[in-house]
Tab-separated table of C-alpha atoms in Angstrom:
chain	number	residue	atom	x	y	z
G	1	LYS	CA	108.744	147.083	97.104
G	2	THR	CA	107.155	147.996	93.781
G	3	ALA	CA	105.813	144.455	93.345
G	4	ILE	CA	104.239	144.474	96.827
G	5	GLU	CA	102.666	147.887	96.314
G	6	THR	CA	101.272	146.785	92.934
G	7	ALA	CA	99.877	143.582	94.450
G	8	ARG	CA	98.092	145.505	97.186
G	9	LYS	CA	96.180	147.485	94.572
G	10	SER	CA	94.695	144.316	93.031
G	11	ASP	CA	91.584	142.474	94.233
G	12	ARG	CA	93.024	139.197	92.936
G	13	PRO	CA	95.696	136.934	94.455
G	14	THR	CA	99.200	137.822	93.322
G	15	LEU	CA	102.255	135.599	92.986
G	16	ILE	CA	105.568	137.449	93.380
G	17	CYS	CA	108.603	135.481	92.209
G	18	CYS	CA	111.992	136.571	93.583
G	19	LYS	CA	115.356	135.386	92.324
G	20	THR	CA	117.737	134.709	95.202
G	21	THR	CA	121.211	133.288	95.669
G	22	ILE	CA	121.474	130.299	97.960
G	23	GLY	CA	124.027	130.911	100.697
G	24	PHE	CA	124.250	134.594	99.851
G	25	GLY	CA	127.341	136.204	101.417
G	26	SER	CA	129.389	133.024	101.699
G	27	PRO	CA	132.523	133.711	99.611
G	28	ASN	CA	133.194	130.060	98.727
G	29	LYS	CA	129.785	128.394	98.905
G	30	GLN	CA	127.101	130.860	97.744
G	31	GLY	CA	125.239	129.638	94.684
G	32	LYS	CA	126.375	126.067	95.306
G	33	GLU	CA	124.643	122.978	96.689
G	34	ASP	CA	127.319	122.794	99.415
G	35	CYS	CA	125.374	125.243	101.601
G	36	HIS	CA	121.975	123.597	101.179
G	37	GLY	CA	122.104	120.669	103.579
G	38	ALA	CA	125.232	121.169	105.675
G	39	PRO	CA	126.673	123.844	108.003
G	40	LEU	CA	129.028	126.394	106.493
G	41	GLY	CA	131.707	125.540	109.042
G	42	ASP	CA	133.527	127.889	111.414
G	43	ALA	CA	136.020	129.145	108.843
G	44	GLU	CA	133.393	129.924	106.216
G	45	ILE	CA	131.128	131.556	108.822
G	46	ALA	CA	133.976	133.910	109.715
G	47	LEU	CA	134.501	134.764	106.037
G	48	THR	CA	130.756	135.305	105.559
G	49	ARG	CA	130.573	137.646	108.560
G	50	ALA	CA	133.411	139.682	107.092
G	51	ALA	CA	131.808	139.776	103.631
G	52	LEU	CA	128.460	140.922	105.048
G	53	LYS	CA	130.084	143.268	107.574
G	54	TRP	CA	128.077	141.518	110.309
G	55	ASN	CA	129.660	141.982	113.725
G	56	HIS	CA	126.825	140.785	115.973
G	57	GLY	CA	126.994	137.552	117.956
G	58	PRO	CA	125.090	134.339	117.146
G	59	PHE	CA	121.327	134.797	117.573
G	60	GLU	CA	121.861	138.440	118.544
G	61	ILE	CA	119.256	140.712	116.927
G	62	PRO	CA	120.280	144.359	116.678
G	63	ALA	CA	117.857	146.683	118.470
G	64	ASP	CA	116.931	148.696	115.354
G	65	ILE	CA	116.079	145.539	113.381
G	66	TYR	CA	114.152	144.069	116.341
G	67	ALA	CA	112.132	147.271	116.633
G	68	GLU	CA	111.178	147.161	112.942
G	69	TRP	CA	109.876	143.595	113.254
G	70	ASP	CA	108.363	143.752	116.752
G	71	ALA	CA	104.582	143.521	116.360
G	72	LYS	CA	103.621	142.800	119.976
G	73	GLU	CA	102.182	146.219	120.744
G	74	ALA	CA	100.414	146.484	117.400
G	75	GLY	CA	99.043	142.986	117.922
G	76	ARG	CA	97.749	143.808	121.385
G	77	ALA	CA	95.959	146.845	119.999
G	78	VAL	CA	94.347	144.870	117.180
G	79	GLU	CA	93.292	142.103	119.581
G	80	ALA	CA	91.835	144.602	122.047
G	81	GLU	CA	89.880	146.283	119.268
G	82	TRP	CA	88.553	142.910	118.100
G	83	ASP	CA	87.582	141.916	121.646
G	84	GLN	CA	85.695	145.187	122.023
G	85	ARG	CA	83.826	144.660	118.765
G	86	PHE	CA	82.988	141.053	119.660
G	87	ALA	CA	81.695	142.112	123.076
G	88	ALA	CA	79.368	144.579	121.377
G	89	TYR	CA	78.302	141.907	118.865
G	90	SER	CA	77.638	139.440	121.704
G	91	ALA	CA	75.445	141.959	123.491
G	92	ALA	CA	73.431	142.682	120.347
G	93	PHE	CA	73.313	139.118	118.963
G	94	PRO	CA	73.909	136.650	121.822
G	95	VAL	CA	72.637	133.570	119.950
G	96	GLU	CA	74.796	134.216	116.895
G	97	ALA	CA	77.831	135.040	119.055
G	98	ASN	CA	77.517	131.787	120.998
G	99	GLU	CA	77.211	129.879	117.734
G	100	LEU	CA	80.388	131.512	116.420
G	101	VAL	CA	82.251	130.617	119.616
G	102	ARG	CA	81.040	127.022	119.331
G	103	ARG	CA	82.196	126.674	115.742
G	104	LEU	CA	85.570	128.296	116.377
G	105	SER	CA	86.137	125.967	119.331
G	106	GLY	CA	85.567	122.920	117.137
G	107	GLU	CA	82.727	121.624	119.305
G	108	LEU	CA	79.828	119.982	117.469
G	109	PRO	CA	76.215	120.850	118.366
G	110	ALA	CA	75.221	119.339	121.715
G	111	ASP	CA	72.565	117.108	120.157
G	112	PHE	CA	74.652	115.877	117.203
G	113	SER	CA	75.802	112.580	118.709
G	114	GLU	CA	72.297	111.592	119.791
G	115	LYS	CA	70.748	112.471	116.422
G	116	ALA	CA	73.558	110.767	114.503
G	117	SER	CA	73.102	107.593	116.519
G	118	ALA	CA	69.357	107.694	115.844
G	119	TYR	CA	70.083	107.930	112.106
G	120	ILE	CA	72.447	104.943	112.305
G	121	ALA	CA	69.666	102.929	113.957
G	122	GLU	CA	67.308	103.953	111.124
G	123	VAL	CA	69.838	102.805	108.517
G	124	ALA	CA	70.208	99.460	110.288
G	125	ALA	CA	66.444	98.976	110.386
G	126	LYS	CA	66.069	99.924	106.721
G	127	GLY	CA	68.682	97.382	105.617
G	128	GLU	CA	69.452	98.763	102.168
G	129	THR	CA	71.879	97.084	99.793
G	130	ILE	CA	73.541	100.062	98.112
G	131	ALA	CA	77.002	101.291	97.151
G	132	SER	CA	78.825	102.751	100.129
G	133	ARG	CA	79.366	105.990	98.171
G	134	LYS	CA	75.557	106.271	98.004
G	135	ALA	CA	75.317	105.397	101.694
G	136	SER	CA	77.809	108.214	102.288
G	137	GLN	CA	75.610	110.672	100.402
G	138	ASN	CA	72.567	109.522	102.382
G	139	THR	CA	74.518	110.134	105.588
G	140	LEU	CA	75.476	113.624	104.429
G	141	ASN	CA	71.792	114.335	103.789
G	142	ALA	CA	71.082	113.316	107.399
G	143	PHE	CA	74.088	114.932	109.098
G	144	GLY	CA	74.442	118.016	106.891
G	145	PRO	CA	71.424	119.907	108.264
G	146	LEU	CA	72.773	119.313	111.794
G	147	LEU	CA	76.171	120.871	111.012
G	148	PRO	CA	76.071	124.385	109.550
G	149	GLU	CA	79.889	124.464	109.779
G	150	LEU	CA	80.262	121.653	107.231
G	151	LEU	CA	82.193	122.712	104.090
G	152	GLY	CA	82.141	120.050	101.385
G	153	GLY	CA	83.923	119.735	98.085
G	154	SER	CA	85.272	117.509	95.353
G	155	ALA	CA	88.102	117.617	92.833
G	156	ASP	CA	85.770	117.759	89.804
G	157	LEU	CA	84.136	114.411	90.664
G	158	ALA	CA	81.103	115.423	92.732
G	159	GLY	CA	78.762	113.412	90.505
G	160	SER	CA	80.839	110.264	90.990
G	161	ASN	CA	81.924	110.766	94.597
G	162	LEU	CA	78.301	111.619	95.561
G	163	THR	CA	79.452	114.316	97.968
G	164	LEU	CA	76.699	116.768	97.076
G	165	TRP	CA	73.762	116.628	99.474
G	166	LYS	CA	70.381	118.360	99.305
G	167	GLY	CA	71.467	121.408	101.311
G	168	CYS	CA	74.595	122.134	99.266
G	169	LYS	CA	75.221	125.564	97.772
G	170	GLY	CA	78.346	126.356	95.807
G	171	VAL	CA	80.889	128.901	97.026
G	172	SER	CA	81.798	131.501	94.392
G	173	ALA	CA	83.570	134.825	94.092
G	174	GLU	CA	80.191	136.512	93.825
G	175	ASP	CA	78.612	134.644	96.742
G	176	ALA	CA	80.732	133.203	99.549
G	177	SER	CA	77.739	132.115	101.637
G	178	GLY	CA	77.730	128.564	100.249
G	179	ASN	CA	78.919	125.350	101.839
G	180	TYR	CA	80.406	123.442	98.892
G	181	MET	CA	83.662	124.070	97.026
G	182	TYR	CA	84.075	123.089	93.391
G	183	TYR	CA	87.855	122.620	93.471
G	184	GLY	CA	88.373	121.538	89.867
G	185	VAL	CA	90.934	118.861	89.018
G	186	ARG	CA	93.157	119.894	91.912
G	187	GLU	CA	93.498	117.040	94.388
G	188	PHE	CA	96.563	118.498	96.112
G	189	GLY	CA	95.158	122.029	96.084
G	190	MET	CA	91.852	120.796	97.531
G	191	THR	CA	93.556	118.928	100.355
G	192	ALA	CA	95.942	121.765	101.169
G	193	ILE	CA	93.026	124.236	101.237
G	194	MET	CA	91.142	121.950	103.646
G	195	ASN	CA	94.205	121.936	105.916
G	196	GLY	CA	94.214	125.742	105.880
G	197	VAL	CA	90.479	125.978	106.523
G	198	THR	CA	90.823	123.689	109.540
G	199	LEU	CA	93.803	125.630	110.883
G	200	HIS	CA	91.728	128.827	110.683
G	201	GLY	CA	88.827	127.211	112.537
G	202	GLY	CA	85.078	127.650	112.358
G	203	LEU	CA	84.487	125.282	109.443
G	204	LEU	CA	84.649	121.493	109.166
G	205	PRO	CA	85.885	120.518	105.686
G	206	TYR	CA	85.553	117.331	103.677
G	207	GLY	CA	86.849	116.836	100.152
G	208	ALA	CA	86.573	113.967	97.711
G	209	THR	CA	88.199	112.263	94.769
G	210	PHE	CA	88.796	108.691	93.583
G	211	LEU	CA	90.989	106.669	95.947
G	212	MET	CA	93.602	106.260	93.198
G	213	PHE	CA	93.962	110.033	92.884
G	214	MET	CA	94.830	110.327	96.555
G	215	GLU	CA	98.375	109.992	95.237
G	216	TYR	CA	98.241	113.522	93.819
G	217	ALA	CA	97.334	114.853	97.277
G	218	ARG	CA	99.628	112.609	99.321
G	219	ASN	CA	101.834	115.298	100.837
G	220	ALA	CA	98.854	117.398	101.990
G	221	VAL	CA	97.137	114.297	103.424
G	222	ARG	CA	100.296	113.585	105.399
G	223	MET	CA	100.372	117.165	106.655
G	224	SER	CA	96.805	116.940	107.955
G	225	ALA	CA	97.868	113.886	109.968
G	226	LEU	CA	101.130	115.475	111.125
G	227	MET	CA	99.258	118.581	112.317
G	228	LYS	CA	96.536	116.443	113.955
G	229	LYS	CA	93.755	118.431	112.308
G	230	ARG	CA	90.164	117.331	111.727
G	231	VAL	CA	90.101	117.034	107.950
G	232	ILE	CA	87.854	114.451	106.294
G	233	HIS	CA	89.277	112.881	103.120
G	234	VAL	CA	86.564	111.102	101.102
G	235	TYR	CA	87.784	108.546	98.544
G	236	THR	CA	85.439	106.545	96.341
G	237	HIS	CA	85.967	103.831	93.701
G	238	ASP	CA	87.979	101.866	96.224
G	239	SER	CA	89.255	98.747	94.423
G	240	ILE	CA	89.300	96.629	91.276
G	241	GLY	CA	85.537	96.689	91.791
G	242	LEU	CA	85.365	99.943	89.822
G	243	GLY	CA	85.762	97.783	86.710
G	244	GLU	CA	86.495	98.845	83.155
G	245	ASP	CA	88.543	101.980	83.891
G	246	GLY	CA	91.363	99.545	84.459
G	247	PRO	CA	94.608	99.522	86.457
G	248	THR	CA	95.283	103.252	86.073
G	249	HIS	CA	92.187	103.900	88.174
G	250	GLN	CA	92.150	100.771	90.364
G	251	PRO	CA	93.853	101.363	93.738
G	252	ILE	CA	96.046	98.581	95.079
G	253	GLU	CA	98.650	99.926	97.521
G	254	GLN	CA	96.781	103.106	98.469
G	255	LEU	CA	94.830	101.619	101.387
G	256	ALA	CA	98.007	100.264	102.972
G	257	SER	CA	99.699	103.637	102.469
G	258	LEU	CA	96.858	105.472	104.198
G	259	ARG	CA	96.672	102.954	107.046
G	260	CYS	CA	100.415	103.270	107.630
G	261	THR	CA	100.159	107.065	107.945
G	262	PRO	CA	100.467	107.906	111.661
G	263	ASN	CA	97.432	109.603	113.233
G	264	LEU	CA	95.197	109.028	110.173
G	265	ASP	CA	92.079	106.902	110.736
G	266	THR	CA	91.240	105.062	107.521
G	267	TRP	CA	87.730	103.601	107.249
G	268	ARG	CA	86.556	101.097	104.618
G	269	PRO	CA	82.901	100.342	105.494
G	270	ALA	CA	81.155	97.098	104.606
G	271	ASP	CA	77.660	98.529	104.125
G	272	ALA	CA	75.411	101.532	104.773
G	273	VAL	CA	75.481	101.086	108.554
G	274	GLU	CA	79.259	101.054	108.781
G	275	SER	CA	79.363	104.022	106.369
G	276	ALA	CA	77.187	106.109	108.690
G	277	VAL	CA	79.285	105.097	111.718
G	278	ALA	CA	82.463	106.047	109.835
G	279	TRP	CA	81.087	109.531	109.115
G	280	LYS	CA	80.011	109.986	112.733
G	281	ASN	CA	83.440	109.003	114.035
G	282	ALA	CA	85.267	111.228	111.557
G	283	LEU	CA	83.097	114.233	112.420
G	284	GLU	CA	83.448	113.714	116.172
G	285	ARG	CA	87.190	113.128	116.111
G	286	LYS	CA	89.119	116.193	117.321
G	287	ASP	CA	92.733	115.051	117.248
G	288	GLY	CA	93.335	114.143	113.631
G	289	PRO	CA	92.056	113.478	110.114
G	290	SER	CA	90.069	110.566	108.739
G	291	ALA	CA	89.984	108.916	105.314
G	292	LEU	CA	86.608	107.443	104.345
G	293	ILE	CA	86.889	104.811	101.609
G	294	PHE	CA	83.713	104.056	99.654
G	295	SER	CA	82.749	101.656	96.882
G	296	ARG	CA	81.298	102.178	93.452
G	297	GLN	CA	79.417	98.855	93.508
G	298	ASN	CA	76.528	97.839	95.767
G	299	LEU	CA	77.346	96.262	99.135
G	300	GLN	CA	75.093	93.719	100.817
G	301	HIS	CA	73.454	94.910	104.053
G	302	GLN	CA	74.635	93.001	107.117
G	303	THR	CA	72.309	92.332	110.047
G	304	ARG	CA	73.599	93.377	113.484
G	305	ASP	CA	72.314	93.705	117.012
G	306	ALA	CA	72.727	96.870	119.086
G	307	VAL	CA	75.989	95.713	120.662
G	308	GLN	CA	77.518	95.003	117.261
G	309	ILE	CA	76.472	98.424	115.989
G	310	ASP	CA	78.141	100.026	118.997
G	311	ASN	CA	81.290	97.987	118.379
G	312	ILE	CA	81.690	99.266	114.825
G	313	SER	CA	83.181	102.399	116.350
G	314	ARG	CA	85.894	100.219	117.927
G	315	GLY	CA	87.349	99.621	114.473
G	316	GLY	CA	86.846	95.851	114.375
G	317	TYR	CA	84.188	93.545	115.815
G	318	VAL	CA	82.614	90.113	115.556
G	319	LEU	CA	79.954	90.211	112.850
G	320	LYS	CA	79.156	86.473	112.646
G	321	ASP	CA	80.042	83.850	115.211
G	322	CYS	CA	79.680	80.221	116.136
G	323	ALA	CA	78.811	78.578	119.435
G	324	GLY	CA	81.902	78.170	121.558
G	325	GLU	CA	85.444	78.812	120.351
G	326	PRO	CA	85.936	79.153	116.580
G	327	GLU	CA	88.407	76.988	114.666
G	328	LEU	CA	88.715	79.551	111.849
G	329	ILE	CA	88.491	83.366	111.723
G	330	LEU	CA	87.683	85.271	108.534
G	331	ILE	CA	88.714	88.963	108.604
G	332	ALA	CA	87.419	91.315	105.926
G	333	THR	CA	86.610	94.932	105.073
G	334	GLY	CA	84.364	96.745	102.634
G	335	SER	CA	82.919	94.773	99.754
G	336	GLU	CA	84.687	91.609	100.861
G	337	VAL	CA	82.736	91.375	104.139
G	338	GLY	CA	79.717	90.116	102.211
G	339	LEU	CA	81.913	87.445	100.645
G	340	ALA	CA	83.235	86.423	104.061
G	341	VAL	CA	79.666	86.075	105.340
G	342	GLN	CA	78.813	83.796	102.391
G	343	ALA	CA	81.797	81.640	103.288
G	344	PHE	CA	80.696	81.624	106.937
G	345	ASP	CA	77.250	80.331	105.961
G	346	LYS	CA	78.695	77.593	103.766
G	347	LEU	CA	81.338	76.472	106.264
G	348	THR	CA	78.747	76.472	109.070
G	349	GLU	CA	76.564	74.190	106.954
G	350	GLN	CA	79.571	71.870	106.692
G	351	GLY	CA	79.833	71.728	110.471
G	352	ARG	CA	82.785	74.072	110.823
G	353	LYS	CA	83.032	76.582	113.680
G	354	VAL	CA	83.771	79.934	112.074
G	355	ARG	CA	83.882	83.609	113.068
G	356	VAL	CA	83.680	86.648	110.759
G	357	VAL	CA	85.408	89.836	111.905
G	358	SER	CA	84.588	93.051	110.098
G	359	MET	CA	87.452	95.509	110.489
G	360	PRO	CA	86.447	98.858	108.948
G	361	CYS	CA	89.208	100.861	110.709
G	362	THR	CA	92.418	99.065	111.667
G	363	SER	CA	94.006	102.015	113.518
G	364	ILE	CA	91.056	102.319	115.886
G	365	PHE	CA	90.961	98.555	116.433
G	366	ASP	CA	94.690	98.547	117.187
G	367	ALA	CA	94.111	101.234	119.839
G	368	GLN	CA	91.607	99.090	121.775
G	369	ASP	CA	92.577	97.465	125.038
G	370	ALA	CA	94.136	94.006	124.983
G	371	SER	CA	91.040	92.397	126.499
G	372	TYR	CA	88.771	93.575	123.681
G	373	LYS	CA	91.225	92.577	120.957
G	374	GLN	CA	91.575	89.136	122.539
G	375	LYS	CA	87.785	88.713	122.491
G	376	VAL	CA	87.645	89.572	118.796
G	377	LEU	CA	90.838	87.838	117.627
G	378	PRO	CA	91.803	85.219	120.240
G	379	LEU	CA	95.550	84.629	120.125
G	380	GLN	CA	95.060	80.873	120.420
G	381	ILE	CA	93.167	80.743	117.103
G	382	GLY	CA	95.882	80.585	114.441
G	383	ALA	CA	93.709	79.595	111.485
G	384	ARG	CA	92.878	82.966	109.966
G	385	ILE	CA	92.101	84.293	106.504
G	386	ALA	CA	92.029	88.011	105.655
G	387	ILE	CA	90.056	89.034	102.578
G	388	GLU	CA	90.441	92.455	100.975
G	389	ALA	CA	90.655	93.634	97.360
G	390	ALA	CA	93.784	95.663	98.113
G	391	HIS	CA	97.460	94.932	98.749
G	392	ALA	CA	97.791	91.643	100.590
G	393	ASP	CA	100.918	92.368	102.643
G	394	TYR	CA	99.203	94.681	105.132
G	395	TRP	CA	97.112	91.873	106.594
G	396	TYR	CA	99.840	89.504	107.782
G	397	LYS	CA	100.035	91.325	111.117
G	398	TYR	CA	96.496	90.050	111.787
G	399	VAL	CA	96.673	86.547	110.304
G	400	GLY	CA	100.311	85.730	111.115
G	401	LEU	CA	102.822	84.111	108.809
G	402	GLU	CA	100.873	80.846	108.895
G	403	GLY	CA	97.587	82.535	107.986
G	404	ARG	CA	96.256	83.263	104.523
G	405	VAL	CA	95.515	86.550	102.771
G	406	ILE	CA	93.231	86.741	99.765
G	407	GLY	CA	94.312	90.088	98.386
G	408	MET	CA	96.104	91.835	95.549
G	409	THR	CA	99.798	91.426	94.726
G	410	THR	CA	99.630	92.835	91.182
G	411	TYR	CA	97.846	95.671	89.426
G	412	GLY	CA	94.299	95.105	88.218
G	413	GLU	CA	92.937	94.805	84.695
G	414	SER	CA	90.257	96.421	82.553
G	415	ALA	CA	87.133	94.264	82.749
G	416	PRO	CA	83.707	94.194	84.412
G	417	ALA	CA	83.967	94.012	88.199
G	418	PRO	CA	82.524	90.461	88.552
G	419	ALA	CA	85.085	89.134	86.081
G	420	LEU	CA	87.908	90.873	87.934
G	421	PHE	CA	86.875	89.541	91.329
G	422	GLU	CA	86.808	86.032	89.882
G	423	GLU	CA	90.147	86.471	88.109
G	424	PHE	CA	91.920	87.631	91.271
G	425	GLY	CA	90.451	85.020	93.579
G	426	PHE	CA	87.743	86.931	95.406
G	427	THR	CA	85.285	84.073	95.139
G	428	LEU	CA	83.439	81.817	97.543
G	429	GLU	CA	85.169	78.791	96.059
G	430	ASN	CA	88.649	80.213	96.700
G	431	ILE	CA	87.852	81.102	100.310
G	432	LEU	CA	86.422	77.622	100.947
G	433	GLY	CA	89.486	76.032	99.385
G	434	GLN	CA	91.882	78.133	101.481
G	435	ALA	CA	89.857	77.373	104.601
G	436	GLU	CA	89.955	73.634	103.932
G	437	GLU	CA	93.739	73.707	103.521
G	438	LEU	CA	94.219	75.704	106.729
G	439	LEU	CA	91.929	73.477	108.776
G	440	GLU	CA	93.575	70.314	107.460
G	441	ASP	CA	96.970	71.644	108.555
């Protein structure tokens, strides 16, 4: 009681630590691990009742205790008072009240989708070859002014994640009117706070760190998916392509871990266009979180028609194709899409019939109808190669046991990115060699 009263006098958060006895009241099991994960048992329950002088039946709450904890009437009074105040606020400030209702409901502005699509078309027309983390920042500069509810942040890596946009203002104890949180080196804390912000409603949070450091936040990421809340996890420096920082910073198994998390959409865009589409989908999604995976290195712009741009939001689509039925399908994501396109050009020159499938979000592709998936990855085409600078095992469900995966099966090394890609087989020559072997078989 003293600790609670003292805490209430402070304007700072207070942590109260209480020492307790596990299984308190159980004569033979209190203070022991026996009562942690198993029932006490009928005999021990009877002894515990006697020790605590508890004569009430199972799940029976004595009236005096129920009365002390019953907050229904108090809650009704508080709610009625709030409703009265909000009605007065709505009458005085109808525009602001409607905006508050919109944000609390989780609905985006009515014109967001149209304006976001227009921006995506602009990005496609511009055709920039830039790092996807920079494409992400450009998208934030376009989408941020449309979404006053956006609350950004980074775990002390804003300058590397590129999550600051032109309209950002830091949130501080002195001024809470900002829209960007400087979380410090607190990946788990950042992610847990975003979960809480989303549960409260009214704000749409995104938070960033390096993909490798997702591991520190793993439990909170899982909770956002379990609770089906719209939280946007931004992870940059997505592969061995980050270079000299070496294997401690180079993610290998993290992409597979995220993709295997139920209800989490994990995007790894191939260029600026796919990056903008990924942001749009994550912002518009209402039934769960998204992880946006961006590169440190520049990614080659890929040319698409309007139908292909629309199909990005289906998680996987045909980026390059041949006339008639292909004899080989190349599947890739992120920085490796450009490499797949190079292989497509070379194999086409050699007279081969090849298709390139870009698959930025496997969970969304998997959710498409069978007809669409058959059009993209025809079951009768068994010659397939998946290319991704991440753990190879994930991709066998798309290429089959007879297909090939050019991926990672070990940790990376400390070296410049081009040297690493060559060392681990992410080269045009290796893809052409694998393709030749498959087609000969």
